CSV table of C-alpha atoms and ligand atoms in Angstrom, one decimal:
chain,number,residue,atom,x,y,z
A,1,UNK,CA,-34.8,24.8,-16.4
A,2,UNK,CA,-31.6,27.4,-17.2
A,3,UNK,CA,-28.1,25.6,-16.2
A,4,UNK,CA,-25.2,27.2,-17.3
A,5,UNK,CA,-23.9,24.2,-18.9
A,6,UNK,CA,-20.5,23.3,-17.2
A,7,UNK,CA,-19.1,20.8,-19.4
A,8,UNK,CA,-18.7,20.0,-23.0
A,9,UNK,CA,-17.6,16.0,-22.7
A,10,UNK,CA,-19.1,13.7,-20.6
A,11,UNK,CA,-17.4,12.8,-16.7
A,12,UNK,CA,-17.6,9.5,-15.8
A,13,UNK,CA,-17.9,8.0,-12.2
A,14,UNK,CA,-14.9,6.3,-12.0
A,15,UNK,CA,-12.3,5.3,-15.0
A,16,UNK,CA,-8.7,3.2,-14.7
A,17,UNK,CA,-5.9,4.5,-14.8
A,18,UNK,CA,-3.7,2.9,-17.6
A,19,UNK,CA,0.0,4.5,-18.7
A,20,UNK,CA,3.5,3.7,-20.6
A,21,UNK,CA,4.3,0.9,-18.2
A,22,UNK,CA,1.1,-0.7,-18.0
A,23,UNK,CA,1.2,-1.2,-22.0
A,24,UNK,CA,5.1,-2.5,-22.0
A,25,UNK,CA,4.0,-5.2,-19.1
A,26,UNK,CA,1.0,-6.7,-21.2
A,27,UNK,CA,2.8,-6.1,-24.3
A,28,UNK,CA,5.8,-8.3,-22.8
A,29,UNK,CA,3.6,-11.2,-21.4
A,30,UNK,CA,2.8,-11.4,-25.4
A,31,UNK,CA,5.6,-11.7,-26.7
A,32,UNK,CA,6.7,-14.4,-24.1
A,33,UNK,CA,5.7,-18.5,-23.7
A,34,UNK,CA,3.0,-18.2,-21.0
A,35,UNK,CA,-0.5,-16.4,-21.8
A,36,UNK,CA,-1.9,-18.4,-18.8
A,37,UNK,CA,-0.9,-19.9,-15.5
A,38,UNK,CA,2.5,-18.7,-15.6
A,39,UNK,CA,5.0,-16.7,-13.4
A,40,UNK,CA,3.3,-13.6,-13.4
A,41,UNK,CA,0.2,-15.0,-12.1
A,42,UNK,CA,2.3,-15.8,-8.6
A,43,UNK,CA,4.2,-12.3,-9.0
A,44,UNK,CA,0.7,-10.9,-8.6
A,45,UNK,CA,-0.6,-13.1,-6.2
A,46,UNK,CA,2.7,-12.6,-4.0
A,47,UNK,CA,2.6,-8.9,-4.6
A,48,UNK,CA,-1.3,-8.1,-3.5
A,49,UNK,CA,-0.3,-11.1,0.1
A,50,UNK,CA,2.8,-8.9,1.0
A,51,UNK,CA,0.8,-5.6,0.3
A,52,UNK,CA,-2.0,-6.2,2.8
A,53,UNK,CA,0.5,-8.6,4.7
A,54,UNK,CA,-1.0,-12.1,4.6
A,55,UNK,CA,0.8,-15.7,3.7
A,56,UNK,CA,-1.3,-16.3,0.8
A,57,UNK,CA,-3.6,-14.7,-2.0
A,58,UNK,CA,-5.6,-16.6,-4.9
A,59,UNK,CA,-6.1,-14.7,-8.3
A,60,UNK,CA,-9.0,-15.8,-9.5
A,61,UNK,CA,-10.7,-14.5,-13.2
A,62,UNK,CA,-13.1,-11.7,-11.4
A,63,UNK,CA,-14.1,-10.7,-7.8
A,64,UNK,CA,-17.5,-12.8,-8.3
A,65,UNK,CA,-15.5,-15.7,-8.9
A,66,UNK,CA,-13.5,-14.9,-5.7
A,67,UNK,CA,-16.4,-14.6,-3.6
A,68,UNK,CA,-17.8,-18.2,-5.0
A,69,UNK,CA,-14.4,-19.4,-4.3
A,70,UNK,CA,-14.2,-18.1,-0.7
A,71,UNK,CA,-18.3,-19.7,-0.2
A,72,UNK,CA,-17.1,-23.2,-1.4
A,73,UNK,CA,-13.7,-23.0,0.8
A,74,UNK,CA,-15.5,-21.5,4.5
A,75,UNK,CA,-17.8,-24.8,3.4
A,76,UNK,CA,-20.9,-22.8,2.4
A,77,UNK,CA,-23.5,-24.9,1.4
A,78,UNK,CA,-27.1,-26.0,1.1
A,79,UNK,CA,-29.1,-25.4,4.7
A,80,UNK,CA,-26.9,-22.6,5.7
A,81,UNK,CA,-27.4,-18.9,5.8
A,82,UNK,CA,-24.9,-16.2,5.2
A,83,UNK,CA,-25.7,-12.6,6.4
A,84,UNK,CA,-24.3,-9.8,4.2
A,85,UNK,CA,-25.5,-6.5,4.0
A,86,UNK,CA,-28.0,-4.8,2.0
A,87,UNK,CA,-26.3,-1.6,0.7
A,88,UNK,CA,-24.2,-3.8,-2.0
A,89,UNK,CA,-23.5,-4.8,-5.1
A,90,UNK,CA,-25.4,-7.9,-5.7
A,91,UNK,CA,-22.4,-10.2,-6.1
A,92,UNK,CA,-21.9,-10.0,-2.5
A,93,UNK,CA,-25.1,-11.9,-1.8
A,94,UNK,CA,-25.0,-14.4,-5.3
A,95,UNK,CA,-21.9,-15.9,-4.0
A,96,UNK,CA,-24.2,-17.4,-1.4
A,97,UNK,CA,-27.0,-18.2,-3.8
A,98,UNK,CA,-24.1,-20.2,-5.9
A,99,UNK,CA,-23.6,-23.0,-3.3
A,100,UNK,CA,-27.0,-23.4,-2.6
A,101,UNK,CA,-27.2,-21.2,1.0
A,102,UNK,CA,-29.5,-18.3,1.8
A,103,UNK,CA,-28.2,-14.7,2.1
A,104,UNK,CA,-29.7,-12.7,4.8
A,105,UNK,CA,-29.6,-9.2,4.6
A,106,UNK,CA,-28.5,-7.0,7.4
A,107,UNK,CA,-29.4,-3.1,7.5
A,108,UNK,CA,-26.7,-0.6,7.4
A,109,UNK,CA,-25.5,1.6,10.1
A,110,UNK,CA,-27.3,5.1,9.3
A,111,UNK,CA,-23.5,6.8,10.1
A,112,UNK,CA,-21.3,4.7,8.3
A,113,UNK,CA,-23.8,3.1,5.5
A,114,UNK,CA,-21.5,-0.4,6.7
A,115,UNK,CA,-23.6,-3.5,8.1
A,116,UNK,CA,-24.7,-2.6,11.3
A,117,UNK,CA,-23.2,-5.4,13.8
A,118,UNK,CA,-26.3,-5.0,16.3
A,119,UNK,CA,-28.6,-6.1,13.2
A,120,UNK,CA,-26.0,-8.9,12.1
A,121,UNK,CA,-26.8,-9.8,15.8
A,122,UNK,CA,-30.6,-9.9,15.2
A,123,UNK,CA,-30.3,-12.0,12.4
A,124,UNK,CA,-28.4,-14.7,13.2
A,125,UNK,CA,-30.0,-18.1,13.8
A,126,UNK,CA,-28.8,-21.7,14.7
A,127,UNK,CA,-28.2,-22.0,10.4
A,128,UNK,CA,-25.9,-18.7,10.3
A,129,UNK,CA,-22.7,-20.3,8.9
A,130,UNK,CA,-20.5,-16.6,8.2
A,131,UNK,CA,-21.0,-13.3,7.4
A,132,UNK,CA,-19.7,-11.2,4.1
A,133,UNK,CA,-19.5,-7.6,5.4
A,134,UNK,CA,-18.8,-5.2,2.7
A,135,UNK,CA,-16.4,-1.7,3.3
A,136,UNK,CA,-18.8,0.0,1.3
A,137,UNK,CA,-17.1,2.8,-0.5
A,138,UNK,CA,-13.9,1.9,1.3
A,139,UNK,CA,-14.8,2.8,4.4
A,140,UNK,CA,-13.4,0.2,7.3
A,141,UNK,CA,-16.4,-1.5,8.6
A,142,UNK,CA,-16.4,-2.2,12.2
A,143,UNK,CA,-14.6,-5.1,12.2
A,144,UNK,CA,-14.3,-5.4,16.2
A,145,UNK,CA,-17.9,-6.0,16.7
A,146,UNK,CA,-18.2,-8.4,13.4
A,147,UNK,CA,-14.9,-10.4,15.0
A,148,UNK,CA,-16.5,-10.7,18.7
A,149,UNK,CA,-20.1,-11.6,17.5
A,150,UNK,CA,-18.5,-14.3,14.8
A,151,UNK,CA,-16.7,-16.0,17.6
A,152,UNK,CA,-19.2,-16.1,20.0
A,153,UNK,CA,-21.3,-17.9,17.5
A,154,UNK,CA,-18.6,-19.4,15.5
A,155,UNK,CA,-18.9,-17.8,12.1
A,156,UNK,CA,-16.7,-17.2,9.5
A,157,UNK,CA,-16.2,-13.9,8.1
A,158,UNK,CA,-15.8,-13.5,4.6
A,159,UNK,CA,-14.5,-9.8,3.6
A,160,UNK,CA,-16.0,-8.0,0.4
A,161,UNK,CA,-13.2,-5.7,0.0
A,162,UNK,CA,-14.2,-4.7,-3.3
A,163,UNK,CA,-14.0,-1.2,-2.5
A,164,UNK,CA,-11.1,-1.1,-0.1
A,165,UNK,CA,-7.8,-2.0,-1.0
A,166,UNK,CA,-5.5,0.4,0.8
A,167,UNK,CA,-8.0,1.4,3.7
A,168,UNK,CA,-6.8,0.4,6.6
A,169,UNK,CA,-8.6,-0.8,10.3
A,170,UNK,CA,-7.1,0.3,13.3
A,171,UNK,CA,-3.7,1.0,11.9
A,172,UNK,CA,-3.8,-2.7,9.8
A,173,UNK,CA,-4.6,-2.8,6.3
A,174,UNK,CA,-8.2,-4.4,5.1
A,175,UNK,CA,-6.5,-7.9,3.6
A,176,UNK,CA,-5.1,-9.4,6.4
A,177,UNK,CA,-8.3,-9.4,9.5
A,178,UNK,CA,-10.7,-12.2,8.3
A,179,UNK,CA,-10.7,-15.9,7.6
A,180,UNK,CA,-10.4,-14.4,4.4
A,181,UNK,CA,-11.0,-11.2,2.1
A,182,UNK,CA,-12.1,-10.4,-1.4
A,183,UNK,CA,-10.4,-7.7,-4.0
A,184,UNK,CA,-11.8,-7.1,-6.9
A,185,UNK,CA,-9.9,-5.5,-10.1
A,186,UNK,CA,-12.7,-4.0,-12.2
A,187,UNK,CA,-11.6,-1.1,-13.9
A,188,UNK,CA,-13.5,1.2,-11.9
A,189,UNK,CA,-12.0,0.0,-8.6
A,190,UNK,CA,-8.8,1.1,-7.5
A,191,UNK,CA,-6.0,-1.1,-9.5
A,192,UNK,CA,-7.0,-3.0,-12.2
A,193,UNK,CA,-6.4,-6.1,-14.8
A,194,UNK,CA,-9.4,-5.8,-17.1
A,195,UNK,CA,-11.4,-8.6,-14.7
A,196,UNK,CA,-10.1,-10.2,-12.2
A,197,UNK,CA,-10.0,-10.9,-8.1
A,198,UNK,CA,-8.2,-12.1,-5.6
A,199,UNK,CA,-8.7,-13.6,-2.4
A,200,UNK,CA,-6.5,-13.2,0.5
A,201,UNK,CA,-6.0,-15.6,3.5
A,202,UNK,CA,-3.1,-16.9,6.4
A,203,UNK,CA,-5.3,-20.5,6.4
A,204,UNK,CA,-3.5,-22.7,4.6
A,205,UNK,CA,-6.7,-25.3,4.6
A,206,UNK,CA,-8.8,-22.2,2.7
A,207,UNK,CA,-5.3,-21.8,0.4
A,208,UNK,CA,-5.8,-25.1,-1.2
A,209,UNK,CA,-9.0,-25.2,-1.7
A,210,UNK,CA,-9.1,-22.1,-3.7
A,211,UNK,CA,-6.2,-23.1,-5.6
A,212,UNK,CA,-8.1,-26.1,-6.4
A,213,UNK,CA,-12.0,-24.5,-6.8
A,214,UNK,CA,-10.3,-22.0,-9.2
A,215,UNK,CA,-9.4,-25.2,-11.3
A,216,UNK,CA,-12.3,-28.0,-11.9
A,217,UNK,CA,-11.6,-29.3,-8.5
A,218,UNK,CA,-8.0,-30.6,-10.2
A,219,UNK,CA,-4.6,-30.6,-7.9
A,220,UNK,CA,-1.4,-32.7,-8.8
A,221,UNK,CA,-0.1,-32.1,-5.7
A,222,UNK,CA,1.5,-35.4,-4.8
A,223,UNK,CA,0.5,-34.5,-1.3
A,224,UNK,CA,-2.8,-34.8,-2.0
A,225,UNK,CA,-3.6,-37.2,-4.3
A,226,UNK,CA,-5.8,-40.3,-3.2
A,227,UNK,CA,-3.3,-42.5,-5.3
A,228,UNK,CA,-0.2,-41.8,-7.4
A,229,UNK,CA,0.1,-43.3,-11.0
A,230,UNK,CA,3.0,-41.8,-12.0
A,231,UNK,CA,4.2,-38.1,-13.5
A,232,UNK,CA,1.3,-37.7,-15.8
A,233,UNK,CA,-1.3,-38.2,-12.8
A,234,UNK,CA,-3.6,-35.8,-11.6
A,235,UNK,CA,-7.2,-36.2,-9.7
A,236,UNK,CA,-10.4,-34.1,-9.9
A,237,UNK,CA,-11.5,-34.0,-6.6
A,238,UNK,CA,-14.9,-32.4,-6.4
A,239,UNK,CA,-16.9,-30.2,-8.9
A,240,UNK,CA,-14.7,-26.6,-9.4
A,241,UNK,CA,-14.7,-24.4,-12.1
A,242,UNK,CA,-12.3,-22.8,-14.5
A,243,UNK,CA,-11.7,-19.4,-12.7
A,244,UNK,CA,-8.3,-18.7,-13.2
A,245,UNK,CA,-6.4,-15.4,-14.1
A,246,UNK,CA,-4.6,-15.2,-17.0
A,247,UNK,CA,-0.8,-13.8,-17.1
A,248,UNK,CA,-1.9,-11.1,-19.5
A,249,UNK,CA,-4.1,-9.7,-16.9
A,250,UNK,CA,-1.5,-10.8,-13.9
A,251,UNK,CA,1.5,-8.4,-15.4
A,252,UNK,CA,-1.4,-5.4,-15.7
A,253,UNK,CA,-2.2,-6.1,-12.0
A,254,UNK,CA,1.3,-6.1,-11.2
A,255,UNK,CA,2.4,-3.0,-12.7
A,256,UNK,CA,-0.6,-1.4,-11.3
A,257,UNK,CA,0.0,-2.5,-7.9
A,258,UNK,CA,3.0,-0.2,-7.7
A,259,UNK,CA,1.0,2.7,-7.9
A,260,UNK,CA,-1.7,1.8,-5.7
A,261,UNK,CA,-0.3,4.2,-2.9
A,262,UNK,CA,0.0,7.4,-5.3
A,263,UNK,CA,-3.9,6.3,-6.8
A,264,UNK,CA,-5.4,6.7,-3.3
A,265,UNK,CA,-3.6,9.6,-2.5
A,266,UNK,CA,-5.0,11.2,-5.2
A,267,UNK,CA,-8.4,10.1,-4.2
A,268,UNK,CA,-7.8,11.5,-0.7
A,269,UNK,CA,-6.8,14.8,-2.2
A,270,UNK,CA,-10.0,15.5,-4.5
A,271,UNK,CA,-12.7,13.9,-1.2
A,272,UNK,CA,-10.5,16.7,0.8
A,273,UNK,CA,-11.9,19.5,-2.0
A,274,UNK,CA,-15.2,17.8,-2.5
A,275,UNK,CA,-15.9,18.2,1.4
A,276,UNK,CA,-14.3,21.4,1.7
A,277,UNK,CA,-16.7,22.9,-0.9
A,278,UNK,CA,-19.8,20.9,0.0
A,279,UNK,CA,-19.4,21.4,3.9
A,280,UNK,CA,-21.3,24.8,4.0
A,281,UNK,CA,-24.5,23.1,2.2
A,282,UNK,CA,-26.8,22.6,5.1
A,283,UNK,CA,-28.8,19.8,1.8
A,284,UNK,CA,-26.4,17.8,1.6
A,285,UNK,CA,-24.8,15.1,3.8
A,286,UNK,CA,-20.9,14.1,3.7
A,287,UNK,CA,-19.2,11.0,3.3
A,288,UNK,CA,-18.6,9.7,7.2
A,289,UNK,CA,-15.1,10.3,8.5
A,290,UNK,CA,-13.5,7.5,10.3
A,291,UNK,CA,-11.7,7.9,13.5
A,292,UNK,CA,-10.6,4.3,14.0
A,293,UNK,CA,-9.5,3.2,10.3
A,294,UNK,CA,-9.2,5.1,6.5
A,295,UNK,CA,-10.9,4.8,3.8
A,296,UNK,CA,-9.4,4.0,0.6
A,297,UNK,CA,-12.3,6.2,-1.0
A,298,UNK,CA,-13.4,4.3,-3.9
A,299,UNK,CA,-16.6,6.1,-3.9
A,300,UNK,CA,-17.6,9.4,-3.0
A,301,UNK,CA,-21.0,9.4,-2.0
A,302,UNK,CA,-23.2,12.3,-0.7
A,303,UNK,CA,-26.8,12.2,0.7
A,304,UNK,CA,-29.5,14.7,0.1
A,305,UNK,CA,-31.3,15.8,2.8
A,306,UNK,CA,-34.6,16.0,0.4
A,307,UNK,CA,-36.9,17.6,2.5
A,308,UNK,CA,-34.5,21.0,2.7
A,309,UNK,CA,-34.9,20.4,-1.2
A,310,UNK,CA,-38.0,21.7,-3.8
A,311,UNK,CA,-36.7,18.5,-5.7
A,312,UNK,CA,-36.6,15.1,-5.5
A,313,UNK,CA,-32.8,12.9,-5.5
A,314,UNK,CA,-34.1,12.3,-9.4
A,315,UNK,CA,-34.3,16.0,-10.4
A,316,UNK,CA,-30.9,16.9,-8.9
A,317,UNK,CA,-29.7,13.3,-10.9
A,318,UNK,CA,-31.2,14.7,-13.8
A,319,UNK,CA,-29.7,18.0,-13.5
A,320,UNK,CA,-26.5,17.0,-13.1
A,321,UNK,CA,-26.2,14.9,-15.6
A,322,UNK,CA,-27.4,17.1,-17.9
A,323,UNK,CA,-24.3,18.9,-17.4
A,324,UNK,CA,-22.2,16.2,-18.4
A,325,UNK,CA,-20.8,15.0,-15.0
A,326,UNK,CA,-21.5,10.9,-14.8
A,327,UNK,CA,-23.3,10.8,-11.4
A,328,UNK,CA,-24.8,6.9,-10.3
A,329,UNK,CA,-25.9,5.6,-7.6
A,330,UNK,CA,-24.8,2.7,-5.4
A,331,UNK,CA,-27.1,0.6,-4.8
A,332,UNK,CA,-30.7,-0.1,-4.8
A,333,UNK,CA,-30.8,-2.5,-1.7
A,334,UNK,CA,-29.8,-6.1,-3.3
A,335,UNK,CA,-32.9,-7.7,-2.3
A,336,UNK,CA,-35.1,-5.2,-4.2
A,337,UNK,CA,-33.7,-6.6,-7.2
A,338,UNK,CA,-37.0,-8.7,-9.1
A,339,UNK,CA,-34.4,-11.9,-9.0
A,340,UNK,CA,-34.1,-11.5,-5.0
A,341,UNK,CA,-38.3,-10.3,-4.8
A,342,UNK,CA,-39.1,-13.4,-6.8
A,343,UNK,CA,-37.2,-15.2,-4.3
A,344,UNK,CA,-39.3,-13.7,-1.5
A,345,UNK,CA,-37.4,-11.3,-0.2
A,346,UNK,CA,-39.6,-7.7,0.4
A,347,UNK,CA,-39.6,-4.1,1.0
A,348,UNK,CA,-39.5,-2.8,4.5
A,349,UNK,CA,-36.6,-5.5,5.3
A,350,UNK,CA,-33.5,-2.7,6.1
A,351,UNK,CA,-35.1,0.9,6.4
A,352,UNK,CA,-31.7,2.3,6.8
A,353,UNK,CA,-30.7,1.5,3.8
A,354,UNK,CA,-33.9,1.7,1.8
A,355,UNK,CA,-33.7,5.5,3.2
A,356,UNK,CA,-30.4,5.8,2.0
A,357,UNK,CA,-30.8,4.8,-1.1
A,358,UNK,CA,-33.8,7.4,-1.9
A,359,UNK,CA,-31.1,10.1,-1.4
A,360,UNK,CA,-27.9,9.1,-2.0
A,361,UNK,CA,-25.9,10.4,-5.9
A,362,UNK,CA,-22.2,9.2,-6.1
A,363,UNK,CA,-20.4,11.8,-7.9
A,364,UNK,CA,-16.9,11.0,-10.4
A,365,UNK,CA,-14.0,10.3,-8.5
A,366,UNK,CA,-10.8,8.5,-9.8
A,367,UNK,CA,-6.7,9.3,-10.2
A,368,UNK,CA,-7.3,10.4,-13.8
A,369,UNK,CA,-9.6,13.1,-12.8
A,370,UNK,CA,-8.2,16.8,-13.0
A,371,UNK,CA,-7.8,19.1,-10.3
A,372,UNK,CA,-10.3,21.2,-13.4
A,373,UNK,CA,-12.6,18.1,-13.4
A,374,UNK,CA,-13.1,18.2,-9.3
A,375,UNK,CA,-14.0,21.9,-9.7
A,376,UNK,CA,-16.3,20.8,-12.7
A,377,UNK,CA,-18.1,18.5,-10.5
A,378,UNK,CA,-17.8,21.7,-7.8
A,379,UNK,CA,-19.4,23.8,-9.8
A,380,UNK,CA,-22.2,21.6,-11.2
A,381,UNK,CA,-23.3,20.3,-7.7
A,382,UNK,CA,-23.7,23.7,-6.2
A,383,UNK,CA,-25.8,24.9,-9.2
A,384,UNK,CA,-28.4,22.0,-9.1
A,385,UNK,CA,-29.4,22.1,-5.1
A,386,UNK,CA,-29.0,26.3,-5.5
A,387,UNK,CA,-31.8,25.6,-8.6
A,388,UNK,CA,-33.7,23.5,-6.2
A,389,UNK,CA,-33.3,25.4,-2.8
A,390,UNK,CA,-36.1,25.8,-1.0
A,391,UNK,CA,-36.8,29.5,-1.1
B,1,LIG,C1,-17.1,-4.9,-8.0
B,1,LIG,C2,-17.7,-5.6,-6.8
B,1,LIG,C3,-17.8,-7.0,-6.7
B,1,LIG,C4,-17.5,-7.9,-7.8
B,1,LIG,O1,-16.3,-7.8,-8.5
B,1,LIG,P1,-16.1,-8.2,-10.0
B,1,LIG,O2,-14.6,-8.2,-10.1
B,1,LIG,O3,-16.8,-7.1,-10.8
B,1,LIG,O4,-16.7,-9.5,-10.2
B,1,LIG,C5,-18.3,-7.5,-5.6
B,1,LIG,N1,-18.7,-6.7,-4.5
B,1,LIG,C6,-18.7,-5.4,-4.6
B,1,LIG,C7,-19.1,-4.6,-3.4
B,1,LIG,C8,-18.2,-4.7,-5.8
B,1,LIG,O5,-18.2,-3.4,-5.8
């Protein structure tokens, strides 16, 4: 095989995006009195509620932990079942595993790769207790349909919004629809503070009981206490954990936050010049394009059409990186996983999204990227399905 070999250092998928101002926030949380449960940890948590426009948001030490928060609050527990979808990462479905209910996977939509509501629908029996759809790549699922089939069978919806902070849903950003939604600050997602989640709600029931999960179970609200000692007195109320956020990561997450907007703008820009050169390749498949919400394009994911190809999604993998540019792929169906097979979950359960993930490669995209890295990517893409065109 004879590549002209487009790069000399390696691309990766996706990378944060740290500067000047992120250093001098940490660097200041140092040199003050509170590493931990301080006042930057409600700065955050105040800043991420008025961004997508809800009264409340949790921090909680990483998007997992936010999820197992948000199962113990909507009252998750042994005997129910919880339908996510399969096209996810696998903490969307653990979460459920963690309070002793049963995730059932839903298939994807073959247009959107998001849950398909008419299989949600299918799936639901008289044990379905909510659902966790998942905006997969940032793209808005439909929320409309989820809403309407939740309340006709009294669900409650549980957003994994991993991927989607800053897409919005029928003019309204992703934060602010469901009982409550999950953000996740990895460093490959869009803002970041090392680890870390949130969880964002208007219920003020769901409030406290995060507040509380996130903790051991502990509150000294005098509100809520059982009995009041004195000023010293404080109650462990049921089994939580020791979740929290630490300021350190809080004053990161805050001085990210303020350049959230300009991060998915830049996103926007290098999907525009991925599409625009990829649109005349009759092998490959384009992200979908919303009409009633936008994505906040945390991946960029194209499909191969592999019978137009001599080569199999592996060999154009293979060639690409070879060529330096950090290609992956999200994500083998979670219940494919030997954890979830052992559990007794099989093949042949979503088709759609067992399909999809035969073909699908998701190429680098993040802020840091150069215009020169986009055309890198460009360039390398075009040369691997030309290699392996039919002739
Ligand atoms: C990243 C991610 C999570 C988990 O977030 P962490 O902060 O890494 O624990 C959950 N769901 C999806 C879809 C994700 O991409």
């Amino acid at each position: 095989m004879s590549f002209v070999k487009i790069r000399e250092n390696y691309l990766p998928y996706g990378k944060q995006s740290i500067d000047e101002s992120d250093i001098n926030a940490v660097v200041e949380v140092l040199r003050g009195n509170y590493l931990t449960t301080g006042p930057y940890i409600e700065e955050f948590e105040h800043t991420v509620a008025d961004y997508v426009g809800t009264k409340y948001a949790v921090s909680f030490s990483n998007g997992t932990a936010a999820l197992h928060g948000a199962c113990y609050a909507a009252g998750i527990n042994e005997g129910d079942e919880v339908i996510t979808t399969a096209m996810t990462f696998a903490a969307s479905a653990n979460c459920v595993l963690y309070q002793g209910a049963v995730p059932v996977f839903a298939d994807i939509d073959d247009q959107t790769y998001n849950i398909d509501p008419l299989d949600i629908e299918k799936k639901i029996t008289p044990k379905t207790k909510a659902i966790i759809p998942v905006h997969f790549t940032g793209q808005p699922v439909n929320l409309q349909s989820i809403h309407q089939i939740a309340k006709e069978h009294n669900l409650i919806v549980i957003e994994d919004a991993a991927h989607a902070i800053g897409a919005t849903y029928q003019g309204n950003r992703v934060g602010a629809l469901s009982d409550m939604t999950m953000f996740s600050f990895h460093p490959v997602k869009h803002v970041t503070t090392g680890e870390g989640g949130i969880i964002t709600t208007n219920n003020k029931r769901y409030y406290q009981k995060l507040i509380q999960f996130r903790s051991h179970g502990i509150t000294r609200d005098r509100k809520l206490l059982s009995k009041d000692e004195g000023p010293w007195y404080y109650e462990m109320q049921f089994l939580g954990y020791n979740y929290r956020m630490t300021d350190i990561q809080a004053a990161l997450g805050i001085s990210q936050m303020k350049k959230l907007n300009e991060f998915i703008e830049k996103r926007r820009q290098y999907v525009t010049l991925y599409n625009q050169a990829f649109e005349s390749l009759p092998e490959v498949i384009l992200p979908f394009q919303h009409i009633d919400g936008n994505s906040s394009w945390h991946l960029y994911v194209i499909r191969l059409k592999t019978d137009r190809l001599s080569g199999t999604r592996k060999d154009i993998f293979e060639a690409l990186q070879k060529q330096n540019i950090g290609v992956n792929v999200h994500y083998l169906p979670v219940y494919l996983h030997p954890f979830y097979k052992g559990l007794g979950y099989s093949k042949g359960l979503c088709p759609q999204a067992e399909s999809l993930y035969e073909e699908m490669i998701s190429l680098p995209l993040f802020p840091a990227m150069t215009e020169k890295d986009v055309q890198d990517v460009i360039r390398a893409v075009k040369q691997s399905i030309n290699h392996y065109r039919q002739s």
